mmCIF file of C-alpha atoms in Angstrom:
data_model
loop_
_atom_site.group_PDB
_atom_site.id
_atom_site.type_symbol
_atom_site.label_atom_id
_atom_site.label_comp_id
_atom_site.label_asym_id
_atom_site.label_seq_id
_atom_site.Cartn_x
_atom_site.Cartn_y
_atom_site.Cartn_z
ATOM 1 C CA MET A 1 19.783 -6.958 2.832
ATOM 2 C CA ARG A 2 16.892 -5.027 1.627
ATOM 3 C CA ARG A 3 19.301 -2.591 -0.002
ATOM 4 C CA ARG A 4 21.157 -5.499 -1.768
ATOM 5 C CA VAL A 5 17.729 -6.652 -3.175
ATOM 6 C CA LEU A 6 16.650 -2.919 -3.943
ATOM 7 C CA ALA A 7 19.949 -2.334 -5.641
ATOM 8 C CA THR A 8 19.863 -5.604 -7.960
ATOM 9 C CA LEU A 9 16.153 -4.941 -8.711
ATOM 10 C CA LYS A 10 17.019 -1.216 -9.947
ATOM 11 C CA THR A 11 20.009 -2.533 -11.860
ATOM 12 C CA ALA A 12 17.943 -5.146 -13.444
ATOM 13 C CA PHE A 13 15.296 -2.499 -14.075
ATOM 14 C CA LEU A 14 17.722 -0.085 -15.574
ATOM 15 C CA SER A 15 19.203 -2.624 -17.757
ATOM 16 C CA ILE A 16 15.954 -3.524 -19.498
ATOM 17 C CA ILE A 17 15.067 0.052 -19.998
ATOM 18 C CA PHE A 18 18.577 0.635 -21.436
ATOM 19 C CA ILE A 19 18.380 -2.473 -23.900
ATOM 20 C CA ALA A 20 14.870 -1.167 -24.874
ATOM 21 C CA GLU A 21 15.900 2.246 -25.638
ATOM 22 C CA LEU A 22 19.043 1.083 -27.638
ATOM 23 C CA CYS A 23 17.105 -1.484 -29.691
ATOM 24 C CA PRO A 24 13.435 -0.382 -30.216
ATOM 25 C CA THR A 25 13.029 -2.740 -33.071
ATOM 26 C CA VAL A 26 14.052 -6.027 -31.240
ATOM 27 C CA GLU A 27 11.398 -7.976 -29.451
ATOM 28 C CA ALA A 28 10.987 -7.803 -25.683
ATOM 29 C CA ALA A 29 13.806 -8.895 -23.734
ATOM 30 C CA CYS A 30 12.702 -11.454 -21.217
ATOM 31 C CA TRP A 31 14.009 -13.275 -18.120
ATOM 32 C CA SER A 32 12.713 -15.547 -15.337
ATOM 33 C CA ALA A 33 12.842 -14.057 -11.610
ATOM 34 C CA LEU A 34 12.879 -17.557 -10.633
ATOM 35 C CA LYS A 35 16.367 -17.834 -11.649
ATOM 36 C CA SER A 36 17.553 -14.714 -9.880
ATOM 37 C CA PRO A 37 19.596 -14.963 -6.656
ATOM 38 C CA GLU A 38 17.039 -12.654 -4.966
ATOM 39 C CA TRP A 39 14.072 -15.099 -5.722
ATOM 40 C CA PRO A 40 13.993 -16.565 -2.263
ATOM 41 C CA GLN A 41 13.576 -12.781 -0.938
ATOM 42 C CA LEU A 42 10.959 -11.883 -3.835
ATOM 43 C CA ALA A 43 9.144 -15.087 -3.063
ATOM 44 C CA ALA A 44 8.606 -14.064 0.521
ATOM 45 C CA SER A 45 7.137 -11.038 -0.296
ATOM 46 C CA ILE A 46 4.692 -12.533 -2.647
ATOM 47 C CA ALA A 47 4.004 -15.357 -0.173
ATOM 48 C CA THR A 48 2.352 -12.681 2.175
ATOM 49 C CA ILE A 49 -0.693 -11.863 -0.487
ATOM 50 C CA LYS A 50 -3.855 -13.702 0.725
ATOM 51 C CA LEU A 51 -6.184 -13.740 -1.771
ATOM 52 C CA CYS A 52 -8.725 -16.067 -0.127
ATOM 53 C CA GLU A 53 -9.034 -13.917 2.919
ATOM 54 C CA GLN A 54 -10.843 -11.755 0.507
ATOM 55 C CA LEU A 55 -13.775 -13.991 0.380
ATOM 56 C CA PRO A 56 -16.625 -13.219 2.494
ATOM 57 C CA GLY A 57 -17.927 -16.003 4.542
ATOM 58 C CA GLY A 58 -15.622 -18.627 3.149
ATOM 59 C CA PRO A 59 -13.617 -20.337 2.100
ATOM 60 C CA ASP A 60 -11.694 -17.786 3.751
ATOM 61 C CA ARG A 61 -8.170 -19.071 4.124
ATOM 62 C CA THR A 62 -5.300 -19.046 1.664
ATOM 63 C CA LYS A 63 -3.980 -22.699 2.122
ATOM 64 C CA LYS A 64 -1.239 -22.603 -0.681
ATOM 65 C CA PHE A 65 -0.258 -19.964 -2.825
ATOM 66 C CA GLU A 66 2.497 -21.433 -4.894
ATOM 67 C CA VAL A 67 4.482 -19.045 -7.595
ATOM 68 C CA THR A 68 5.334 -21.252 -10.918
ATOM 69 C CA ALA A 69 6.511 -18.347 -13.083
ATOM 70 C CA VAL A 70 7.693 -14.773 -12.832
ATOM 71 C CA ASP A 71 8.739 -13.393 -16.265
ATOM 72 C CA LEU A 72 10.039 -9.947 -16.670
ATOM 73 C CA CYS A 73 9.840 -8.047 -20.133
ATOM 74 C CA THR A 74 10.827 -4.780 -21.352
ATOM 75 C CA ALA A 75 7.355 -2.735 -22.384
ATOM 76 C CA ALA A 76 6.882 0.359 -24.270
ATOM 77 C CA ASN A 77 6.328 2.230 -20.915
ATOM 78 C CA GLY A 78 8.501 0.405 -18.554
ATOM 79 C CA VAL A 79 8.903 -3.087 -17.550
ATOM 80 C CA SER A 80 6.041 -5.886 -17.950
ATOM 81 C CA ILE A 81 6.141 -8.297 -15.182
ATOM 82 C CA THR A 82 3.921 -11.710 -15.730
ATOM 83 C CA ALA A 83 3.355 -14.015 -12.599
ATOM 84 C CA LYS A 84 1.847 -17.320 -12.311
ATOM 85 C CA ALA A 85 0.786 -19.341 -9.106
ATOM 86 C CA SER A 86 -1.549 -22.147 -8.177
ATOM 87 C CA LEU A 87 -3.438 -21.255 -5.466
ATOM 88 C CA THR A 88 -5.867 -23.412 -2.586
ATOM 89 C CA CYS A 89 -8.032 -21.762 -0.702
ATOM 90 C CA GLY A 90 -9.711 -23.600 2.337
ATOM 91 C CA SER A 91 -12.315 -22.901 5.163
ATOM 92 C CA SER A 92 -11.490 -21.764 8.457
ATOM 93 C CA SER A 93 -13.277 -23.128 11.506
ATOM 94 C CA GLY A 94 -15.103 -19.874 11.834
ATOM 95 C CA ALA A 95 -16.118 -19.331 8.245
ATOM 96 C CA PHE A 96 -19.780 -19.333 7.490
ATOM 97 C CA ILE A 97 -19.909 -21.798 4.512
ATOM 98 C CA GLN A 98 -17.774 -24.988 5.128
ATOM 99 C CA THR A 99 -16.113 -25.921 1.943
ATOM 100 C CA PRO A 100 -13.554 -28.710 1.054
ATOM 101 C CA PRO A 101 -10.126 -26.974 -0.397
ATOM 102 C CA LEU A 102 -10.798 -25.313 -3.714
ATOM 103 C CA ASP A 103 -8.102 -25.134 -6.297
ATOM 104 C CA GLY A 104 -7.212 -22.309 -8.901
ATOM 105 C CA ARG A 105 -4.463 -20.608 -11.199
ATOM 106 C CA VAL A 106 -3.790 -17.025 -10.765
ATOM 107 C CA VAL A 107 -2.043 -15.180 -13.558
ATOM 108 C CA ALA A 108 -1.066 -11.528 -12.876
ATOM 109 C CA THR A 109 0.114 -9.175 -15.407
ATOM 110 C CA VAL A 110 1.633 -5.733 -14.237
ATOM 111 C CA THR A 111 3.560 -3.061 -16.050
ATOM 112 C CA LEU A 112 5.733 -0.703 -13.900
ATOM 113 C CA ASP A 113 7.221 2.918 -14.700
ATOM 114 C CA ILE A 114 10.653 2.261 -12.907
ATOM 115 C CA GLY A 115 11.460 5.783 -12.700
ATOM 116 C CA ALA A 116 8.468 6.568 -10.635
ATOM 117 C CA CYS A 117 8.232 3.179 -8.941
ATOM 118 C CA ARG A 118 4.625 2.907 -9.890
ATOM 119 C CA ILE A 119 2.129 0.254 -11.359
ATOM 120 C CA THR A 120 0.402 1.824 -14.734
ATOM 121 C CA GLU A 121 -1.382 -1.464 -15.688
ATOM 122 C CA SER A 122 -2.641 -4.430 -13.665
ATOM 123 C CA ASN A 123 -4.840 -7.204 -14.591
ATOM 124 C CA ILE A 124 -5.311 -10.273 -12.537
ATOM 125 C CA ASP A 125 -7.128 -13.537 -13.803
ATOM 126 C CA ILE A 126 -8.136 -16.311 -11.437
ATOM 127 C CA SER A 127 -9.337 -19.458 -12.885
ATOM 128 C CA GLY A 128 -10.525 -23.047 -11.408
ATOM 129 C CA GLU A 129 -13.074 -23.277 -8.688
ATOM 130 C CA VAL A 130 -11.552 -20.261 -6.608
ATOM 131 C CA GLY A 131 -11.374 -18.407 -9.488
ATOM 132 C CA ASP A 132 -15.193 -18.780 -9.909
ATOM 133 C CA LEU A 133 -15.762 -17.172 -6.498
ATOM 134 C CA LEU A 134 -12.761 -14.643 -6.478
ATOM 135 C CA SER A 135 -13.234 -13.123 -9.859
ATOM 136 C CA SER A 136 -16.904 -12.445 -9.156
ATOM 137 C CA LEU A 137 -15.776 -10.078 -6.368
ATOM 138 C CA PRO A 138 -15.245 -6.334 -7.782
ATOM 139 C CA GLN A 139 -12.359 -5.704 -5.007
ATOM 140 C CA THR A 140 -10.173 -8.446 -6.133
ATOM 141 C CA GLN A 141 -8.524 -6.548 -9.006
ATOM 142 C CA GLN A 142 -8.137 -3.485 -6.766
ATOM 143 C CA PHE A 143 -6.873 -5.518 -3.521
ATOM 144 C CA ALA A 144 -4.044 -7.024 -5.711
ATOM 145 C CA ARG A 145 -3.154 -4.009 -7.323
ATOM 146 C CA SER A 146 -2.758 -2.212 -3.824
ATOM 147 C CA TRP A 147 -0.851 -5.076 -2.379
ATOM 148 C CA ALA A 148 1.682 -5.079 -5.336
ATOM 149 C CA GLN A 149 1.710 -1.156 -5.191
ATOM 150 C CA SER A 150 2.607 -1.471 -1.421
ATOM 151 C CA ARG A 151 5.341 -3.979 -2.019
ATOM 152 C CA LEU A 152 6.743 -1.887 -4.803
ATOM 153 C CA SER A 153 6.706 1.125 -3.072
ATOM 154 C CA HIS A 154 8.500 -0.833 0.074
ATOM 155 C CA LEU A 155 11.319 -2.163 -2.185
ATOM 156 C CA CYS A 156 11.833 1.537 -3.542
ATOM 157 C CA GLY A 157 12.203 2.790 -0.158
ATOM 158 C CA PHE A 158 9.210 5.036 -0.016
ATOM 159 C CA GLN A 159 7.777 3.108 3.028
#
């Protein structure tokens, strides 16, 4: 199953690169990954990210991480992916700070070098109540980028 997903992703990425090189004056070609037959497997991988667990003391549990959009577009140096999700953080029973659930929205933008199977640029914006907490932590950007690169390396067969 993993090989089929990997082959489909590689075909999609190579198609984007081919279109971009043939039509450099055409605006970026984009499509939604949510409409892909492979989406359930990709969604399962995305669901493993635990942003709320990065908060020291609490709320320290990811209660909900629901992806609402994943758009893939051609980019000058590879493929650009923009993902949007809603996020709810809650407190575990062992959290130092007990709070009611906090909601937020996540918008992550990543540019990939497909040939090298490597992330070249990334940014994550988190808004809402949980965004106020997570955005203040310097390691949030690095955590998200490291997680995404590990998933990408796994898909490319490097791990």
